[in-house]
PDB file of C-alpha atoms in Angstrom:
ATOM      1  CA  MET E   1       2.498   0.400  -0.668  1.00  0.00           C
ATOM      2  CA  ARG E   2       0.371   0.709   3.913  1.00  0.00           C
ATOM      3  CA  LEU E   3      -2.698   1.056   4.013  1.00  0.00           C
ATOM      4  CA  GLY E   4      -5.127   3.568   5.703  1.00  0.00           C
ATOM      5  CA  ASN E   5      -8.752   4.282   7.102  1.00  0.00           C
ATOM      6  CA  VAL E   6     -10.381   7.461   4.826  1.00  0.00           C
ATOM      7  CA  ILE E   7     -12.015   9.762   7.140  1.00  0.00           C
ATOM      8  CA  GLY E   8     -12.672  12.530   5.350  1.00  0.00           C
ATOM      9  CA  HIS E   9     -11.924  14.726   2.316  1.00  0.00           C
ATOM     10  CA  VAL E  10      -9.731  17.393   1.829  1.00  0.00           C
ATOM     11  CA  THR E  11     -11.509  20.685  -0.904  1.00  0.00           C
ATOM     12  CA  LEU E  12      -8.835  22.683  -2.499  1.00  0.00           C
ATOM     13  CA  SER E  13      -9.671  25.921  -3.773  1.00  0.00           C
ATOM     14  CA  ARG E  14      -6.442  26.860  -5.106  1.00  0.00           C
ATOM     15  CA  GLN E  15      -4.403  24.243  -7.286  1.00  0.00           C
ATOM     16  CA  GLU E  16      -1.906  21.989  -9.358  1.00  0.00           C
ATOM     17  CA  ALA E  17      -2.890  22.093 -12.761  1.00  0.00           C
ATOM     18  CA  SER E  18      -2.243  19.171 -13.170  1.00  0.00           C
ATOM     19  CA  TYR E  19      -4.451  18.044 -10.033  1.00  0.00           C
ATOM     20  CA  ARG E  20      -7.052  18.645 -12.357  1.00  0.00           C
ATOM     21  CA  GLY E  21      -9.691  15.095 -11.706  1.00  0.00           C
ATOM     22  CA  GLY E  22      -7.746  14.036  -8.456  1.00  0.00           C
ATOM     23  CA  ARG E  23      -9.809  14.006  -5.011  1.00  0.00           C
ATOM     24  CA  PHE E  24      -8.228  14.637  -1.968  1.00  0.00           C
ATOM     25  CA  LEU E  25      -8.738  12.353   0.895  1.00  0.00           C
ATOM     26  CA  LEU E  26      -8.223  12.283   4.185  1.00  0.00           C
ATOM     27  CA  VAL E  27      -6.639   9.150   5.749  1.00  0.00           C
ATOM     28  CA  GLN E  28      -4.737   7.086   8.521  1.00  0.00           C
ATOM     29  CA  PRO E  29      -2.194   4.878   8.272  1.00  0.00           C
ATOM     30  CA  TRP E  30      -3.053   1.225  10.341  1.00  0.00           C
ATOM     31  CA  ASN E  31      -0.398   0.466  12.207  1.00  0.00           C
ATOM     32  CA  ALA E  32       0.292  -3.273  12.959  1.00  0.00           C
ATOM     33  CA  ALA E  33      -2.150  -3.354  15.526  1.00  0.00           C
ATOM     34  CA  ASN E  34      -4.827  -2.230  13.063  1.00  0.00           C
ATOM     35  CA  TYR E  35      -3.949  -5.051  10.391  1.00  0.00           C
ATOM     36  CA  SER E  36      -5.326  -8.096  13.677  1.00  0.00           C
ATOM     37  CA  GLY E  37      -8.985  -6.382  14.845  1.00  0.00           C
ATOM     38  CA  ASP E  38      -7.994  -3.452  16.397  1.00  0.00           C
ATOM     39  CA  ASP E  39      -9.538  -0.280  14.606  1.00  0.00           C
ATOM     40  CA  LYS E  40      -8.711   2.536  17.751  1.00  0.00           C
ATOM     41  CA  PRO E  41      -7.252   5.120  16.451  1.00  0.00           C
ATOM     42  CA  GLN E  42      -3.496   4.979  16.746  1.00  0.00           C
ATOM     43  CA  ALA E  43      -1.627   8.597  18.355  1.00  0.00           C
ATOM     44  CA  SER E  44       1.596   7.852  16.670  1.00  0.00           C
ATOM     45  CA  GLU E  45       0.558   8.096  13.056  1.00  0.00           C
ATOM     46  CA  SER E  46       0.571  11.302  11.022  1.00  0.00           C
ATOM     47  CA  THR E  47      -2.934  11.327   9.466  1.00  0.00           C
ATOM     48  CA  LEU E  48      -1.806  11.879   5.628  1.00  0.00           C
ATOM     49  CA  VAL E  49      -3.540  14.162   2.485  1.00  0.00           C
ATOM     50  CA  VAL E  50      -3.727  10.992  -0.157  1.00  0.00           C
ATOM     51  CA  TYR E  51      -4.212  11.672  -4.054  1.00  0.00           C
ATOM     52  CA  ASP E  52      -7.275  10.042  -5.079  1.00  0.00           C
ATOM     53  CA  GLN E  53      -9.827   9.195  -8.762  1.00  0.00           C
ATOM     54  CA  LEU E  54     -10.425   6.170  -7.990  1.00  0.00           C
ATOM     55  CA  GLY E  55     -13.630   7.839  -5.901  1.00  0.00           C
ATOM     56  CA  ALA E  56     -13.185   6.677  -2.319  1.00  0.00           C
ATOM     57  CA  GLY E  57     -15.602   7.641   0.054  1.00  0.00           C
ATOM     58  CA  VAL E  58     -14.679   8.465   3.684  1.00  0.00           C
ATOM     59  CA  GLY E  59     -14.893   4.842   6.014  1.00  0.00           C
ATOM     60  CA  SER E  60     -13.222   2.821   3.483  1.00  0.00           C
ATOM     61  CA  ILE E  61      -9.408   1.218   2.803  1.00  0.00           C
ATOM     62  CA  VAL E  62      -7.456   2.416   0.042  1.00  0.00           C
ATOM     63  CA  GLY E  63      -4.109   0.887  -0.674  1.00  0.00           C
ATOM     64  CA  PHE E  64      -1.877   3.696  -0.929  1.00  0.00           C
ATOM     65  CA  THR E  65       1.970   4.302  -2.093  1.00  0.00           C
ATOM     66  CA  GLU E  66       4.341   6.723  -0.570  1.00  0.00           C
ATOM     67  CA  GLY E  67       7.601   8.898  -2.633  1.00  0.00           C
ATOM     68  CA  SER E  68       8.501   9.609  -6.252  1.00  0.00           C
ATOM     69  CA  GLU E  69       6.484   6.455  -7.061  1.00  0.00           C
ATOM     70  CA  ALA E  70       3.116   8.011  -6.242  1.00  0.00           C
ATOM     71  CA  ALA E  71       3.728  10.977  -8.333  1.00  0.00           C
ATOM     72  CA  LYS E  72       4.284   7.751 -10.961  1.00  0.00           C
ATOM     73  CA  PRO E  73       0.563   7.390 -12.595  1.00  0.00           C
ATOM     74  CA  PHE E  74       0.641  11.362 -14.219  1.00  0.00           C
ATOM     75  CA  PRO E  75       1.086  11.910 -17.710  1.00  0.00           C
ATOM     76  CA  GLU E  76       3.019  15.259 -16.682  1.00  0.00           C
ATOM     77  CA  SER E  77       5.370  15.521 -13.249  1.00  0.00           C
ATOM     78  CA  THR E  78       2.680  16.156 -10.582  1.00  0.00           C
ATOM     79  CA  PRO E  79       3.851  16.590  -7.182  1.00  0.00           C
ATOM     80  CA  VAL E  80       1.969  14.214  -5.156  1.00  0.00           C
ATOM     81  CA  ASP E  81       3.404  11.893  -2.752  1.00  0.00           C
ATOM     82  CA  ALA E  82       1.199   9.962  -1.689  1.00  0.00           C
ATOM     83  CA  TYR E  83      -1.639   8.379  -4.024  1.00  0.00           C
ATOM     84  CA  CYS E  84      -4.711   6.028  -4.258  1.00  0.00           C
ATOM     85  CA  ALA E  85      -4.173   2.558  -5.468  1.00  0.00           C
ATOM     86  CA  ALA E  86      -6.546   0.354  -4.287  1.00  0.00           C
ATOM     87  CA  ILE E  87      -9.857   0.619  -2.445  1.00  0.00           C
ATOM     88  CA  VAL E  88      -9.482  -2.257  -0.208  1.00  0.00           C
ATOM     89  CA  ASP E  89     -12.966  -5.618   0.177  1.00  0.00           C
ATOM     90  CA  LYS E  90     -11.345  -7.552   2.459  1.00  0.00           C
ATOM     91  CA  VAL E  91      -8.537  -8.130   4.671  1.00  0.00           C
ATOM     92  CA  PHE E  92      -7.405 -11.394   5.063  1.00  0.00           C
ATOM     93  CA  HIS E  93      -4.656 -10.907   8.047  1.00  0.00           C
ATOM     94  CA  GLN E  94      -3.948 -13.891  10.769  1.00  0.00           C
ATOM     95  CA  LEU E  95      -0.910 -13.780  12.645  1.00  0.00           C
ATOM     96  CA  PRO E  96       1.710 -17.081  13.406  1.00  0.00           C
ATOM     97  CA  LYS E  97       0.013 -18.894  16.944  1.00  0.00           C
TER      98      LYS E  97
ATOM     99  CA  MET N   1      15.785  -5.383   0.421  1.00  0.00           C
ATOM    100  CA  ILE N   2      13.846  -7.077   3.187  1.00  0.00           C
ATOM    101  CA  LEU N   3      13.548  -9.438   5.325  1.00  0.00           C
ATOM    102  CA  ALA N   4       9.432 -10.291   5.696  1.00  0.00           C
ATOM    103  CA  ARG N   5       6.832 -12.907   6.876  1.00  0.00           C
ATOM    104  CA  ILE N   6       3.721 -12.205   5.068  1.00  0.00           C
ATOM    105  CA  ASP N   7       0.623 -12.828   7.869  1.00  0.00           C
ATOM    106  CA  GLY N   8      -2.607 -12.513   5.079  1.00  0.00           C
ATOM    107  CA  VAL N   9      -4.115 -11.188   1.460  1.00  0.00           C
ATOM    108  CA  VAL N  10      -5.179  -8.090   0.458  1.00  0.00           C
ATOM    109  CA  VAL N  11      -7.906  -7.880  -1.772  1.00  0.00           C
ATOM    110  CA  ALA N  12      -8.998  -5.680  -3.673  1.00  0.00           C
ATOM    111  CA  THR N  13     -11.312  -4.821  -6.875  1.00  0.00           C
ATOM    112  CA  VAL N  14     -11.174  -1.385  -7.987  1.00  0.00           C
ATOM    113  CA  CYS N  15      -7.356  -0.684  -7.859  1.00  0.00           C
ATOM    114  CA  HIS N  16      -4.433   1.204 -10.208  1.00  0.00           C
ATOM    115  CA  PRO N  17      -4.881  -1.180 -13.582  1.00  0.00           C
ATOM    116  CA  SER N  18      -1.250  -2.185 -13.693  1.00  0.00           C
ATOM    117  CA  MET N  19      -2.465  -4.324  -9.821  1.00  0.00           C
ATOM    118  CA  GLN N  20      -5.416  -6.248 -11.478  1.00  0.00           C
ATOM    119  CA  GLY N  21      -5.361  -9.931 -11.592  1.00  0.00           C
ATOM    120  CA  ARG N  22      -2.135 -10.201  -9.088  1.00  0.00           C
ATOM    121  CA  ARG N  23      -1.264 -10.893  -6.147  1.00  0.00           C
ATOM    122  CA  THR N  24      -1.436  -7.954  -3.321  1.00  0.00           C
ATOM    123  CA  VAL N  25       0.470 -10.022  -0.328  1.00  0.00           C
ATOM    124  CA  ILE N  26       0.341  -8.293   4.019  1.00  0.00           C
ATOM    125  CA  CYS N  27       3.774  -8.062   4.942  1.00  0.00           C
ATOM    126  CA  GLN N  28       4.954  -8.130   8.146  1.00  0.00           C
ATOM    127  CA  PRO N  29       9.100  -7.204   8.238  1.00  0.00           C
ATOM    128  CA  LEU N  30      11.302  -9.054   9.861  1.00  0.00           C
ATOM    129  CA  ASN N  31      14.176  -8.066  12.481  1.00  0.00           C
ATOM    130  CA  GLU N  32      17.147  -9.721  12.178  1.00  0.00           C
ATOM    131  CA  ALA N  33      16.238 -12.613  15.284  1.00  0.00           C
ATOM    132  CA  GLY N  34      13.066 -12.921  13.234  1.00  0.00           C
ATOM    133  CA  ALA N  35      10.633 -10.935  15.390  1.00  0.00           C
ATOM    134  CA  PRO N  36       7.966  -8.355  13.978  1.00  0.00           C
ATOM    135  CA  GLU N  37       9.240  -5.090  13.260  1.00  0.00           C
ATOM    136  CA  GLY N  38       7.432  -2.043  12.786  1.00  0.00           C
ATOM    137  CA  ALA N  39       4.410  -1.788  10.298  1.00  0.00           C
ATOM    138  CA  PRO N  40       3.549  -4.654   7.431  1.00  0.00           C
ATOM    139  CA  VAL N  41       3.260  -2.842   4.047  1.00  0.00           C
ATOM    140  CA  LEU N  42       2.111  -4.414   0.877  1.00  0.00           C
ATOM    141  CA  ALA N  43       3.470  -6.106  -1.003  1.00  0.00           C
ATOM    142  CA  LEU N  44       2.699  -8.003  -5.202  1.00  0.00           C
ATOM    143  CA  ASP N  45       3.971 -11.030  -5.379  1.00  0.00           C
ATOM    144  CA  ALA N  46       4.693 -12.447  -8.555  1.00  0.00           C
ATOM    145  CA  HIS N  47       6.319 -16.736  -6.575  1.00  0.00           C
ATOM    146  CA  GLY N  48       2.846 -17.514  -4.116  1.00  0.00           C
ATOM    147  CA  ALA N  49       4.097 -17.297  -1.564  1.00  0.00           C
ATOM    148  CA  GLY N  50       2.688 -18.924   1.123  1.00  0.00           C
ATOM    149  CA  GLN N  51       1.080 -18.144   4.657  1.00  0.00           C
ATOM    150  CA  HIS N  52       4.018 -17.020   7.024  1.00  0.00           C
ATOM    151  CA  GLN N  53       6.354 -18.032   4.875  1.00  0.00           C
ATOM    152  CA  ARG N  54       9.423 -15.719   4.944  1.00  0.00           C
ATOM    153  CA  VAL N  55      10.159 -13.675   1.623  1.00  0.00           C
ATOM    154  CA  LEU N  56      12.549 -11.310   0.537  1.00  0.00           C
ATOM    155  CA  ILE N  57      10.578  -7.593  -1.107  1.00  0.00           C
ATOM    156  CA  SER N  58      12.324  -5.165  -2.819  1.00  0.00           C
ATOM    157  CA  THR N  59      11.772  -1.340  -2.579  1.00  0.00           C
ATOM    158  CA  ASP N  60      12.367  -0.359  -5.874  1.00  0.00           C
ATOM    159  CA  GLY N  61       9.996   1.251  -7.313  1.00  0.00           C
ATOM    160  CA  ALA N  62      11.746   0.565 -11.043  1.00  0.00           C
ATOM    161  CA  ALA N  63      11.495  -3.270 -11.100  1.00  0.00           C
ATOM    162  CA  ALA N  64       7.984  -3.678  -9.811  1.00  0.00           C
ATOM    163  CA  ARG N  65       7.203  -0.932 -13.012  1.00  0.00           C
ATOM    164  CA  ALA N  66       9.044  -4.253 -14.955  1.00  0.00           C
ATOM    165  CA  MET N  67       7.079  -6.706 -13.416  1.00  0.00           C
ATOM    166  CA  VAL N  68       4.229  -5.188 -14.455  1.00  0.00           C
ATOM    167  CA  GLY N  69       5.005  -3.554 -17.286  1.00  0.00           C
ATOM    168  CA  ASP N  70       4.346   0.326 -17.051  1.00  0.00           C
ATOM    169  CA  GLU N  71       5.605   3.014 -16.588  1.00  0.00           C
ATOM    170  CA  HIS N  72       3.104   4.261 -14.777  1.00  0.00           C
ATOM    171  CA  SER N  73       2.596   2.150 -12.036  1.00  0.00           C
ATOM    172  CA  PRO N  74       2.361   3.359  -8.057  1.00  0.00           C
ATOM    173  CA  LEU N  75       3.508   0.511  -7.227  1.00  0.00           C
ATOM    174  CA  ARG N  76       7.116   0.265  -5.240  1.00  0.00           C
ATOM    175  CA  ASN N  77       7.425  -2.967  -2.539  1.00  0.00           C
ATOM    176  CA  THR N  78       7.836  -6.453  -4.465  1.00  0.00           C
ATOM    177  CA  VAL N  79       8.713 -10.157  -3.137  1.00  0.00           C
ATOM    178  CA  VAL N  80      11.310 -11.406  -4.794  1.00  0.00           C
ATOM    179  CA  ALA N  81      12.238 -14.191  -3.099  1.00  0.00           C
ATOM    180  CA  LEU N  82      10.836 -17.168  -0.341  1.00  0.00           C
ATOM    181  CA  LEU N  83      13.795 -18.036   2.047  1.00  0.00           C
ATOM    182  CA  ASP N  84      13.787 -21.442   2.917  1.00  0.00           C
ATOM    183  CA  ALA N  85      12.850 -22.935   6.496  1.00  0.00           C
ATOM    184  CA  SER N  86      16.678 -22.002   8.189  1.00  0.00           C
TER     185      SER N  86
END
């Protein structure tokens, strides 16, 4: 799982039937600098579209999983490869001195 | 498996049921020399790893699902070992 900032939503007009009831968030993944409080948007990481059932809003930090594990939380097989697993309340991070 | 160092903890009350009540730690992957390499990842910790403890992370989703006992869990990374100070 990785953390990311929600920077927007994606609204679909036509979609996979198995996507019903889900929302799509535009997420900017964090890199090492973001964890220690630096919130400059990093150019290297590409913005992802993450499937969300928890109701994360723009500006919140979410924990999302990718790959085959992201397709697991569905009753039938669903083509999802980025799934929002958590809306983060607090990040405690400290580098060793 | 990945050699990593625990750099922090993440608290998320709204999350997938398989994560509720479990500890989510921030793991910074380390290279063979022990220096940080790459972006941190989050893992589920069942062994109570301390801050800046070096650990081994498994990236096997099936083991993570078996650990939380939920076949629909989206989790992959779990802390499987705590390293002794070498």
